[in-house]
XYZ file of C-alpha atoms in Angstrom:
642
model
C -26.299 -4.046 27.373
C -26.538 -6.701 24.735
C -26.605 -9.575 26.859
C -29.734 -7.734 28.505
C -31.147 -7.258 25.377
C -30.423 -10.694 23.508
C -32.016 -12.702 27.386
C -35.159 -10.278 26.699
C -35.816 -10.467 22.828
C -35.331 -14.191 23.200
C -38.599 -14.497 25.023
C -40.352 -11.270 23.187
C -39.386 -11.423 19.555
C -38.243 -15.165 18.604
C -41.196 -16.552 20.219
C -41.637 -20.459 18.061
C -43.781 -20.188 15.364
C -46.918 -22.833 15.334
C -46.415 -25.033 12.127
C -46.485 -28.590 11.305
C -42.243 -28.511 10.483
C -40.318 -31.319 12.354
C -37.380 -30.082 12.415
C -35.709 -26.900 14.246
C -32.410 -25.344 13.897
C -30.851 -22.562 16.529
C -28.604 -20.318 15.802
C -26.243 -18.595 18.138
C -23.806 -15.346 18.935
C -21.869 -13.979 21.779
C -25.276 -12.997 22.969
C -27.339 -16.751 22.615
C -30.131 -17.733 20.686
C -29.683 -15.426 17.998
C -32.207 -17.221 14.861
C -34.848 -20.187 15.069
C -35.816 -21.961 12.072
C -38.440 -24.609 11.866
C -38.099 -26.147 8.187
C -39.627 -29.555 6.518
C -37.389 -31.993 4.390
C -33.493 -31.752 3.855
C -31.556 -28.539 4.917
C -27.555 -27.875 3.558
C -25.436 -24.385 4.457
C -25.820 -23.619 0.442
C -29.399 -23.517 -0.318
C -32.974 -23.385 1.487
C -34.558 -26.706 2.321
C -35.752 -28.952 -0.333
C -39.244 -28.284 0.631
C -42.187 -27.754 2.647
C -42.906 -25.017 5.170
C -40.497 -22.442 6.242
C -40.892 -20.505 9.348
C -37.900 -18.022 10.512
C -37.136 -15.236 13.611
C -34.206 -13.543 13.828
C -32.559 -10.653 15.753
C -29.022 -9.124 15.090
C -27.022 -6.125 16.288
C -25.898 -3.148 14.040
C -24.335 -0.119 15.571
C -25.669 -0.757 18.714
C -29.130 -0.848 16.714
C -31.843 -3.965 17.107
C -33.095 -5.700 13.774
C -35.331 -8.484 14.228
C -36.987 -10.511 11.421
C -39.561 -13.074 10.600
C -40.745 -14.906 7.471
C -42.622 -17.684 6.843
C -43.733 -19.320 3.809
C -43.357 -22.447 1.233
C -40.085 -23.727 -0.108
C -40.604 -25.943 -3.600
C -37.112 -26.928 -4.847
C -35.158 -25.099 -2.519
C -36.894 -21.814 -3.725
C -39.871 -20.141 -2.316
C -43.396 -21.077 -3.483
C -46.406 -19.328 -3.433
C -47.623 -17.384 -0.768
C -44.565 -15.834 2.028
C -44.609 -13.282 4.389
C -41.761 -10.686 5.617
C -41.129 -8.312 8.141
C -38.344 -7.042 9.689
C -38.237 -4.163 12.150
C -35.592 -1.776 13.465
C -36.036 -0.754 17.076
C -34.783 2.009 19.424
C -34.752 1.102 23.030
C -34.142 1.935 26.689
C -34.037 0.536 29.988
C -34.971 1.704 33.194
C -35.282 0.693 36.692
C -38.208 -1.839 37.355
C -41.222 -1.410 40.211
C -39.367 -4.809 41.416
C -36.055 -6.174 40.282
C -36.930 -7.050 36.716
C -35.986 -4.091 34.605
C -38.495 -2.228 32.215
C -38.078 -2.089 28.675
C -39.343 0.521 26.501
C -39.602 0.189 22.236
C -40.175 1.785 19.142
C -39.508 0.425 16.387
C -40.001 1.242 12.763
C -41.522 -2.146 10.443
C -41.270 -3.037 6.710
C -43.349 -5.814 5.417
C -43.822 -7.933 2.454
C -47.007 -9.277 1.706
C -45.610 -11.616 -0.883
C -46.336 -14.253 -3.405
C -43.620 -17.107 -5.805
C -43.191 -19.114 -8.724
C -39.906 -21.057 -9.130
C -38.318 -18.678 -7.160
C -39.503 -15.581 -9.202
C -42.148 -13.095 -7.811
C -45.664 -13.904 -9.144
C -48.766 -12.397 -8.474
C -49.841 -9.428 -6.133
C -47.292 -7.799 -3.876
C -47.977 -5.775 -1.013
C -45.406 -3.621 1.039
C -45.917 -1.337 3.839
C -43.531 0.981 6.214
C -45.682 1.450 9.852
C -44.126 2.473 13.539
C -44.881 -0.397 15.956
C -45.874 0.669 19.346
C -45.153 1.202 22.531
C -47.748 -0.927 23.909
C -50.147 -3.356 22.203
C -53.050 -0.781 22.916
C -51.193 1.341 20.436
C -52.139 1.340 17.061
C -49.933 1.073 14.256
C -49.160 4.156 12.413
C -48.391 3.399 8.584
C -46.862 5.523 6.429
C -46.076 3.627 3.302
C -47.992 1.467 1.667
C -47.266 -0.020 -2.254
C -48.995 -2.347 -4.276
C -47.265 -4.417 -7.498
C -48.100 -7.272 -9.800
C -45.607 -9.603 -11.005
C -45.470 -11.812 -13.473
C -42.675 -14.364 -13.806
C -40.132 -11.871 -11.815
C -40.917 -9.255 -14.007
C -43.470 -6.248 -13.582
C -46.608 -6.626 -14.570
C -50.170 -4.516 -14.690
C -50.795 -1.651 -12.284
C -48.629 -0.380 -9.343
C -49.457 2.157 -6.870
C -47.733 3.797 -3.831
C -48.943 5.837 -1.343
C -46.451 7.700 1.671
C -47.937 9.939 4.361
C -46.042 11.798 6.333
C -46.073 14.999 8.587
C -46.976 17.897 6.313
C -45.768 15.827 3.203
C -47.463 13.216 0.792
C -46.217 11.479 -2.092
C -48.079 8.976 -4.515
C -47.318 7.155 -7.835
C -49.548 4.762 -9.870
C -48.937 3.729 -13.627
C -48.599 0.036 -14.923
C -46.166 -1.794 -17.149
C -46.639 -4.970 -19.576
C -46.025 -8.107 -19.376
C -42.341 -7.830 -19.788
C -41.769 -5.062 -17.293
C -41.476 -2.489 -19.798
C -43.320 0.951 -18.739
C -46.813 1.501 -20.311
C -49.869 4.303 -20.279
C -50.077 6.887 -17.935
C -48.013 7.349 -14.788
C -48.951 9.563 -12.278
C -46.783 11.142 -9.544
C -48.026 13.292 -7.251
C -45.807 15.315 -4.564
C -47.731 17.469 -1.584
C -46.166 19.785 0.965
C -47.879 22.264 3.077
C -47.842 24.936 0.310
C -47.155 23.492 -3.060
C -48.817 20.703 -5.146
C -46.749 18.830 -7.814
C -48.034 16.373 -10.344
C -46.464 14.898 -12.996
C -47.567 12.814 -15.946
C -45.659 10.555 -17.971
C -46.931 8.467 -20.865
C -45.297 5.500 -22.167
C -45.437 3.108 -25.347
C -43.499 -0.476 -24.805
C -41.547 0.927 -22.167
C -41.165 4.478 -24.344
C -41.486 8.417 -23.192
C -43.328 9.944 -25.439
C -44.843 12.885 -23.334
C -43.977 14.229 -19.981
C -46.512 16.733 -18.414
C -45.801 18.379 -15.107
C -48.079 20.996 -13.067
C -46.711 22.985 -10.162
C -49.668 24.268 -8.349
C -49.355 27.097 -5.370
C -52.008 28.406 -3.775
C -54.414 29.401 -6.952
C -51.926 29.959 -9.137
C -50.467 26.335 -11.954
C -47.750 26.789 -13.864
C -47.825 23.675 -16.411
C -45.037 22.266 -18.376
C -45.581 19.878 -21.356
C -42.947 17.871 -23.820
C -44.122 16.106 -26.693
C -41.629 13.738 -28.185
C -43.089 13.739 -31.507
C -40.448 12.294 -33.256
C -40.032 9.189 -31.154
C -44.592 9.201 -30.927
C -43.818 9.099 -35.274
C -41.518 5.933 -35.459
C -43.381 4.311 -33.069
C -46.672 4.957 -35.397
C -44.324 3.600 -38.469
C -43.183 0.127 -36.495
C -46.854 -0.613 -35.324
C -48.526 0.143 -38.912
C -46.193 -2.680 -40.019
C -44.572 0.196 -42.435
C -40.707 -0.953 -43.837
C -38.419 1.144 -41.150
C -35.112 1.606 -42.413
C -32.872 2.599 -39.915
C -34.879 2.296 -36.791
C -36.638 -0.006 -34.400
C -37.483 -1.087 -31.006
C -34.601 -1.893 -29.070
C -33.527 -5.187 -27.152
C -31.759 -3.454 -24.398
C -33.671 -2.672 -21.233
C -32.957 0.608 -19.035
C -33.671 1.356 -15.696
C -34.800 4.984 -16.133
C -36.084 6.581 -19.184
C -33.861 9.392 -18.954
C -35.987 12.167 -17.285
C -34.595 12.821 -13.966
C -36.989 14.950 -11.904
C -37.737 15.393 -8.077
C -40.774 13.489 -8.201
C -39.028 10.453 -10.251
C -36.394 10.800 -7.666
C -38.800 10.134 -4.642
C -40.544 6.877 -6.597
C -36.814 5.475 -7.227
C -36.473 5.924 -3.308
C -39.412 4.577 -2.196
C -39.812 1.430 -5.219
C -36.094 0.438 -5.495
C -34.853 1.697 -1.985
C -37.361 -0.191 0.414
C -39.792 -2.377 -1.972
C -37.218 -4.048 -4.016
C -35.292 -4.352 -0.842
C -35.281 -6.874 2.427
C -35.452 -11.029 1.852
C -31.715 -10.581 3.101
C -30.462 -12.579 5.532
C -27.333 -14.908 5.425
C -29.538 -18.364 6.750
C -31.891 -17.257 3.982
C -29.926 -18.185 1.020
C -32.290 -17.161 -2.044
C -31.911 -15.228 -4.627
C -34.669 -13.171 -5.042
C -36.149 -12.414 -8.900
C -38.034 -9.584 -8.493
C -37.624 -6.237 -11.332
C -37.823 -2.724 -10.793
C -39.838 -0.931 -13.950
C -38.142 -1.599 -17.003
C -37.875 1.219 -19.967
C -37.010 1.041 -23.767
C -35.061 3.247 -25.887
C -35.383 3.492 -30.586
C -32.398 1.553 -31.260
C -30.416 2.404 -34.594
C -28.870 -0.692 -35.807
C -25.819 -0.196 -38.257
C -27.344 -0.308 -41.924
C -24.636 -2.722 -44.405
C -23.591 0.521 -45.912
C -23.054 1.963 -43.075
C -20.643 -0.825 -42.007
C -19.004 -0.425 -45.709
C -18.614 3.243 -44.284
C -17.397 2.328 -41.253
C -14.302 -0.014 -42.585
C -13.281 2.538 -44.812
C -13.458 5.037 -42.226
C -10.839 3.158 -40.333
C -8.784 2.282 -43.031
C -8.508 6.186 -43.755
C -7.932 6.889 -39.921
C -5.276 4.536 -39.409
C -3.633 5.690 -42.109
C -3.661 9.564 -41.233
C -2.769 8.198 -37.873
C 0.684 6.444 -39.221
C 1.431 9.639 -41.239
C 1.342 11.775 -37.988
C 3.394 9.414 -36.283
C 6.101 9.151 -38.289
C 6.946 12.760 -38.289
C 6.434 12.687 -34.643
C 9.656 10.363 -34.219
C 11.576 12.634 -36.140
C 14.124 13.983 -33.732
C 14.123 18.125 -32.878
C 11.895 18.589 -35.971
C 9.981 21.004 -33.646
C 13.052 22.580 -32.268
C 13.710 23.920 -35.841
C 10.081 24.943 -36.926
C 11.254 28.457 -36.704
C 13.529 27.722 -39.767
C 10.622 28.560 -42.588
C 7.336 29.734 -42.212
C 6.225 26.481 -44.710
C 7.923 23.959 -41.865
C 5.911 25.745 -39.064
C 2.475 25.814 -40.652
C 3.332 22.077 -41.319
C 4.120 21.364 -37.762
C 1.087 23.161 -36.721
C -0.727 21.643 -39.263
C 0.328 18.453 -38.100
C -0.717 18.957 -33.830
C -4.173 19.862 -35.833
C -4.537 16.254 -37.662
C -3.515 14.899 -34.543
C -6.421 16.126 -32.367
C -8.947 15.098 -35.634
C -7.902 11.841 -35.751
C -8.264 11.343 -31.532
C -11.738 12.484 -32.092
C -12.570 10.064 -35.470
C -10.631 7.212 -32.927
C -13.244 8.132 -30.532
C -16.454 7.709 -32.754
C -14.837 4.536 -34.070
C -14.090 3.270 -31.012
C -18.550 4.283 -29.240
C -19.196 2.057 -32.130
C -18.002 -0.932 -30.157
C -19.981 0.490 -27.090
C -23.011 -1.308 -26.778
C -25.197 1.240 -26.063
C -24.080 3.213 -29.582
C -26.302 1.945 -31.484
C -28.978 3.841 -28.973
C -27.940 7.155 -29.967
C -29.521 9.089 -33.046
C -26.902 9.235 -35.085
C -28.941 10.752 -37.986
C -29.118 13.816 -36.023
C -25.914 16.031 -35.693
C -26.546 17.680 -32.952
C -26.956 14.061 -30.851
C -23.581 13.726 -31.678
C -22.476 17.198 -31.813
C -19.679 17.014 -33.856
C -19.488 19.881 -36.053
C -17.809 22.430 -33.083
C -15.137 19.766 -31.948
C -13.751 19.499 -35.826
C -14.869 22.828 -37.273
C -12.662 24.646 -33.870
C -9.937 25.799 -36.433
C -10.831 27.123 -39.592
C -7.241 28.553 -40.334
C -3.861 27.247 -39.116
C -1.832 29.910 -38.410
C 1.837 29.657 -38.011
C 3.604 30.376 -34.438
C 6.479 32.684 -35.574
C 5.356 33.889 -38.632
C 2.201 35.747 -38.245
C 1.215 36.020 -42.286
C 1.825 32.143 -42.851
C -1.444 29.764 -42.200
C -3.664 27.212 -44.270
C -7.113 27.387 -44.065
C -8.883 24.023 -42.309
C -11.258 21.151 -44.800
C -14.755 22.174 -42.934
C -16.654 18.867 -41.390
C -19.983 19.184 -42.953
C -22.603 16.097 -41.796
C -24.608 14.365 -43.858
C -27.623 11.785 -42.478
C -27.928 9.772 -46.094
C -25.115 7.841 -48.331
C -23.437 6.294 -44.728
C -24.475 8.755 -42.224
C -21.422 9.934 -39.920
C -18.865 7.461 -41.085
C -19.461 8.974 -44.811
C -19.513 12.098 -43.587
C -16.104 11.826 -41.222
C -14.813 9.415 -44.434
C -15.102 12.180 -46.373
C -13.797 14.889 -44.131
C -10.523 12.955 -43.396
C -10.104 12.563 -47.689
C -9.859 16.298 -47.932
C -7.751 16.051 -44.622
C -5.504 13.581 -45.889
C -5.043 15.324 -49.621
C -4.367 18.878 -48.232
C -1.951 17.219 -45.560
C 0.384 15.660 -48.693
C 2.274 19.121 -48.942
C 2.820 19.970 -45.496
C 3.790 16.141 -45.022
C 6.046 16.769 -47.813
C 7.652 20.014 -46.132
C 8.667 17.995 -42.611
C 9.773 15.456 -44.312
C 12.135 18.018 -46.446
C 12.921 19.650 -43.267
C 14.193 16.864 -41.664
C 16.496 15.519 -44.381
C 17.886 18.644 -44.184
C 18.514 18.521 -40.858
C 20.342 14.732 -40.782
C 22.505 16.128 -43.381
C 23.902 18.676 -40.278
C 25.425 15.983 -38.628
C 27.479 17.821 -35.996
C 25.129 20.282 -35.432
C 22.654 17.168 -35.098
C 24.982 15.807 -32.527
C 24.288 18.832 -30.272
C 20.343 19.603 -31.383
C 20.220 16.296 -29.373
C 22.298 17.484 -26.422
C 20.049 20.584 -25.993
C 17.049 18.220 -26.010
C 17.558 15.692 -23.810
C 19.408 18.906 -21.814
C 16.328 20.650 -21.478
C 14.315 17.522 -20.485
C 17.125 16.902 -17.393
C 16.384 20.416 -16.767
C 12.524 20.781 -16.514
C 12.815 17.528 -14.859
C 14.641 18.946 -12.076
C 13.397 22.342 -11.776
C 9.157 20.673 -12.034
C 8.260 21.210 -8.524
C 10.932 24.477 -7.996
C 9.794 27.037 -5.051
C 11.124 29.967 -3.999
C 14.108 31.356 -6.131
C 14.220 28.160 -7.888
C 11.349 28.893 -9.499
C 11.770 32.417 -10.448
C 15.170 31.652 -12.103
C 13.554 28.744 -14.140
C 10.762 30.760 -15.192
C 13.056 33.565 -16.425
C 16.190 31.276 -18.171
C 14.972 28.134 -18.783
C 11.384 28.874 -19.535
C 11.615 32.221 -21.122
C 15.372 32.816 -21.896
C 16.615 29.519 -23.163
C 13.566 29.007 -25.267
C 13.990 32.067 -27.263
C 17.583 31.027 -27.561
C 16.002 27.934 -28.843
C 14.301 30.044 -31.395
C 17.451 32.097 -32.061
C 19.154 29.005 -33.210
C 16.461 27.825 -35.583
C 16.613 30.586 -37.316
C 20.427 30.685 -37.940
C 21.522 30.219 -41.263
C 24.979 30.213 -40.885
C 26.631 26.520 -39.561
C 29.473 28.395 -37.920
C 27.426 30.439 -35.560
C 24.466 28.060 -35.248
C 27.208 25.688 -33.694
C 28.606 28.245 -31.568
C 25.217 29.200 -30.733
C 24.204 25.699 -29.552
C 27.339 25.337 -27.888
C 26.313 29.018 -25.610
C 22.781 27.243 -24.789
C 24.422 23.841 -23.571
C 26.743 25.806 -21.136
C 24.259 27.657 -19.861
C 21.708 24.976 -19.527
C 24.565 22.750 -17.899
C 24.799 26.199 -15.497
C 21.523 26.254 -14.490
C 21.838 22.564 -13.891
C 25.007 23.092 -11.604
C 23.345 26.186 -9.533
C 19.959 24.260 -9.096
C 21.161 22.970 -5.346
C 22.328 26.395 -4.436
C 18.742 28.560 -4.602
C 17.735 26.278 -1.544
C 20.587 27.733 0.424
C 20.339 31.442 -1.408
C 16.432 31.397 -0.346
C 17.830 29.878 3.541
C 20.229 32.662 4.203
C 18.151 35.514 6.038
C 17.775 32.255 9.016
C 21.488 31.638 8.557
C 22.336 35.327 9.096
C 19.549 35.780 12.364
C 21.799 32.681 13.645
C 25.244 34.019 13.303
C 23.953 37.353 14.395
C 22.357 36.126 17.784
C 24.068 35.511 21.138
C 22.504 33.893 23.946
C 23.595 35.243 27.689
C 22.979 33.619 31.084
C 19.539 33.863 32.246
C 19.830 34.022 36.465
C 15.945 33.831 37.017
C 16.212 29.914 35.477
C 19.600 29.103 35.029
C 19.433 28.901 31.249
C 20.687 30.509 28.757
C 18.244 32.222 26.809
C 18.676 35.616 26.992
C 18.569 37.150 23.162
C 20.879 39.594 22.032
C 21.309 40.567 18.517
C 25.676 41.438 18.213
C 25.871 44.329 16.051
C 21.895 45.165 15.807
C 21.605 48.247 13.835
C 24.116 46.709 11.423
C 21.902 43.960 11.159
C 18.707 45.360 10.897
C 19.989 47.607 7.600
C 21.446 44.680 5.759
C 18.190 42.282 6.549
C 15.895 44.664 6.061
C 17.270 47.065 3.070
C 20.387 45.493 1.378
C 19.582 41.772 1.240
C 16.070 42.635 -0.388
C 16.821 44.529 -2.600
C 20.094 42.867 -3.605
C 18.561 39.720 -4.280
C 15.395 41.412 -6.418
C 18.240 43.187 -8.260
C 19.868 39.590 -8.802
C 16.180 37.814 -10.053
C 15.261 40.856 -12.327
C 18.654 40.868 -14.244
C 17.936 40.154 -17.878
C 21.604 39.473 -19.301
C 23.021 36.680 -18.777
C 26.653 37.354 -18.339
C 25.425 40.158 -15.898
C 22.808 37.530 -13.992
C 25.853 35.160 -13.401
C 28.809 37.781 -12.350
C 25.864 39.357 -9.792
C 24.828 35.395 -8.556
C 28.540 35.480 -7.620
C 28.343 38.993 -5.840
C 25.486 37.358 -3.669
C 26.878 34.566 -2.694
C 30.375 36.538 -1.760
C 28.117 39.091 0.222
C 26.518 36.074 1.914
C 29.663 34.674 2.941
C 30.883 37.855 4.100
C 28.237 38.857 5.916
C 28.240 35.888 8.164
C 32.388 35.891 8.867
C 32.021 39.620 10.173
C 29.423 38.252 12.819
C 32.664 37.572 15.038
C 34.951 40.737 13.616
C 35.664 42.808 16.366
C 38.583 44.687 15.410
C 39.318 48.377 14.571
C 38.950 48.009 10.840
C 35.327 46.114 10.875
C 34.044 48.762 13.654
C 35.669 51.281 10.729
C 33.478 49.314 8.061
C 30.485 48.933 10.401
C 29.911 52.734 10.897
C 30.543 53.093 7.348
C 27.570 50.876 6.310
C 25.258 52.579 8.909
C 25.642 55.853 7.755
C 24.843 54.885 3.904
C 21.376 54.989 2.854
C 21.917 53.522 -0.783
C 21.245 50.003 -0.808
C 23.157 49.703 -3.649
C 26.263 51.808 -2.165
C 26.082 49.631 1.034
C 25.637 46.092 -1.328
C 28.975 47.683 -3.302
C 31.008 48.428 0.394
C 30.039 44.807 1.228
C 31.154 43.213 -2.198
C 34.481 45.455 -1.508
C 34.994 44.846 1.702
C 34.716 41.175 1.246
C 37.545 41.306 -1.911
C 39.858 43.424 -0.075
């Protein structure tokens, strides 16, 4: 189909172009002639000529879709020069049988075009872009549906711009104008129409500024308008341009591409500016790099004051510091395993998770600063920053344990004079840091104390790098795996934990930590066997089931279940509720003989699969006739010891 194609479009599309160049290049694919180029002067792979006229056609192949392009134009300096033209196409296509032997080919094709004018390279002068369907047929006209006008200046934006889209039961225009940077300026003017519903939208700019945004939404007789004054940015702008001494504010540097007012109308002028008129002049034989801007748009910038710097070092000073206090505690070893010990120790571990979470939200200010857009928020305004509900969350620590223990929390109040929001957070961390001295004071206490228990040290660490092995194995637990490390290693073992903090006594707190590491090393030991505890009822179906000669096929898959009835009341009524009995147990010396009374029923159950003598036929009817599931679990457990 493509060689078709490529022996056609040769003739039709890349038809020479009359100009005065000397020199032509072809280029080639798998289908031919796929670009001719008629240039003037010196041509290398890396750049454009060196200069004189440039005159291209092109065709390519993507997704079975035809592109085909052609440009012509000046080159000064290997860059385009004044006036060029653009236009590329995308076509749809068919082929049919011919009156004679030559097939017929029908288009349509869809055409962008750049009407188009350089300076060194950069756009200069008036641009003109239009979207229109080409034809059928030459007798066809051309039906355009996009057509935008721009002025450039030195690759930038410059004066008035207008676009205008029809479409089917839809129109769309924009017009506004920018300065002679780029920057947005005046009035912009978007207008959306359907069938039903009329949108317009006005926004006014200063030096690339929003300082009012006016929209009406018009249906039938009935407008709904919406208006937003930025009075507060239309007032510093009034200060900067009556020459008045602005202390904190100005006019920033930075250029944006949007001015931060996302609606559907700004939506459909990105698409049709940035997404088709900023777009073609891309081709890999054309090897230019386009300078051409979208609209550019300012933002107040709020440089940092000297004071505010002053404010800003301290700030960090204080921060770091806070932020080696909290660290240091946090190495000391099973300091929260013991927090139970005093009420004064846990408000002062809780106190301490509290300072933490402050200083990762100072770190986080400190560190915007370095952002280079910071300086571009209003940091005179607290609710730009929005502060006050991130370090104002906890007004009162409250101890875990000991419900009438707690501290009340320094309260973050902001301040826009004497430093702004380093002051202010400067100031909030002093009172932080001062209240923090006692409770500092109290884990440090705590944790003398506890180095002076050397032995009972000795196995505080056991338990915790215990229970790490143990969470660590039991993570991603399913079935009765997870059940039996939600109810002893989550919930049992901690309040063990807990236990253990709060003994006094050396004697039984070592005893006691000695229980926990046994029964953490149990859990450890049983954690392979709730795979095969949760596997059984497939085991059992397996030792239960015989398979007899089947004489229709020859195989043998005939089902039958050896002792069915016997089967059916110990899958369906002892095993269930055995094992529920087993997961609910809440004391451990009970949970651990009745694991054992499982796991001997399991085994039992499958050896008297094959029992066929007179005392298992005895034990068989035995079990059938009892409706207790906890009698019939019992005659199992029995049966199985004797």
């Amino acid at each position: 189909m493509m060689r078709i194609l490529s022996l056609a479009f040769i003739i039709v599309l890349l038809t020479p172009c009359h100009s005065r160049a000397q020199n032509t290049k072809l280029f080639y694919d798998d289908s031919g002639v796929q670009g001719i180029v008629k240039y003037s002067g010196v041509w290398q792979d890396t750049t454009l000529p060196n200069n004189g006229k440039f005159e291209l056609s092109w065709r390519s192949f993507n997704d079975e879709k035809l592109n085909t392009y052609k440009a012509s134009g000046n080159i000064k300096n290997h860059v385009p020069s004044g006036k060029w033209i653009w236009e590329q196409a995308n076509w749809d296509y068919s082929i049919q049988p011919g009156k004679e032997l030559k097939p017929e080919l029908n288009l349509r094709g869809e055409r962008k075009y750049w009407d188009a004018g350089f300076n060194n390279g950069k756009a200069q002068g008036l641009w003109k872009f239009g979207i229109d369907s080409l034809p059928l047929s030459s007798s066809n006209a051309k039906k355009e549906r996009l057509q935008i006008t721009a002025n450039y200046e030195n690759g930038a934006l410059s004066g008035k711009f207008l676009i205008r889209s029809k479409l089917p039961q839809n129109s769309f225009s924009a017009s506004g104008e920018c300065n002679k940077q780029g920057a947005a300026q005046g009035t912009w003017v978007f207008e959306n129409t359907t069938e039903n519903f009329r949108q317009i939208e006005r926004r006014t700019y200063e030096n690339g500024i929003l300082i009012e945004l006016v929209s009406l939404n018009i249906q039938g007789s009935d407008t709904i308008k919406h208006q937003q004054k930025f009075e507060e940015t239309t007032a510093k702008l009034n200060v900067l341009k009556s020459g008045g001494t602005a202390q904190n504010f100005e006019i920033g540097e930075r250029t944006f591409t949007s001015d931060g007012y996302e609606t559907e109308a700004k939506k459909k002028f990105l698409d049709y500016f940035e997404d088709n008129f900023l777009q073609g002049w891309d081709l890999p034989v054309f090897k230019a790099n386009i300078v051409r801007q979208a609209p550019l748009f300012r933002k107040i910038n709020y440089p940092i004051s000297p004071s505010e710097s002053q404010a800003l070092t301290n700030l960090k000073a204080l921060n770091d510091s806070l932020r080696a206090k909290t660290a240091l505690r946090e190495t000391y070893k099973n300091i929260r395993l013991n927090r139970g010990r005093s009420p004064e120790l846990d408000v002062a571990i809780e106190f301490l998770d509290v300072v933490k979470r402050r200083v990762a939200i100072t770190d986080s200010v400190i560190e915007s600063t370095q952002q280079p857009l910071f300086t571009y928020i209003n940091r005179f305004r607290e609710n730009d920053l929005n502060l006050a509900p991130l370090l104002n969350s906890d007004s009162a620590v409250k101890s875990s344990f000991y419900k009438e223990a707690f501290v009340f929390f320094p309260h973050y109040k902001f301040r826009a004079d004497n430093g702004g929001i380093f002051a202010s957070l400067y100031n909030y961390l002093q009172e932080l840091d001062s209240l923090g001295q006692v409770h500092f004071l109290e884990i440090d206490h705590s944790y003398q104390r506890l180095q002076k228990e050397g032995e009972l040290l000795a196995l505080e660490n056991l338990m915790a790098e215990r229970l790490t092995v143990l969470d660590s194995v039991y993570e991603k637990a399913e079935g009765l795996a997870e059940t039996v490390h939600q109810n002893w290693a989550s919930d049992y073992i901690r309040k063990q934990f807990q236990s253990y903090s709060n003994q006094d006594d050396f004697s039984k707190a070592k005893e006691l930590a000695k229980s926990i590491l046994g029964k953490m090393d149990t859990l450890l030991l049983w954690q392979k066997d709730w795979k095969k505890m949760d596997s059984f009822p497939i085991y059992l179906l397996d030792h239960y089931t015989v398979f007899e000669y089947n004489p229709y096929n020859g195989k043998h898959d005939i089902e039958i279940r050896i002792k069915r009835r016997f089967y059916n009341k110990v899958s369906s009524l002892v095993l269930p509720w055995a094992t529920d009995d087993f997961i609910s147990e809440k004391h451990w010396e009970t949970f651990v003989i009745k694991k054992q009374q499982l796991e001997q029923a399991h085994s039992c159950l499958l050896l008297f699969a094959k029992q066929s003598d007179k005392p298992a036929k005895r034990f068989e009817k035995r079990v059938r006739k009892e409706k207790s599931p906890d009698k019939v679990f019992k005659l199992l457990v029995g049966h199985c010891a004797g």
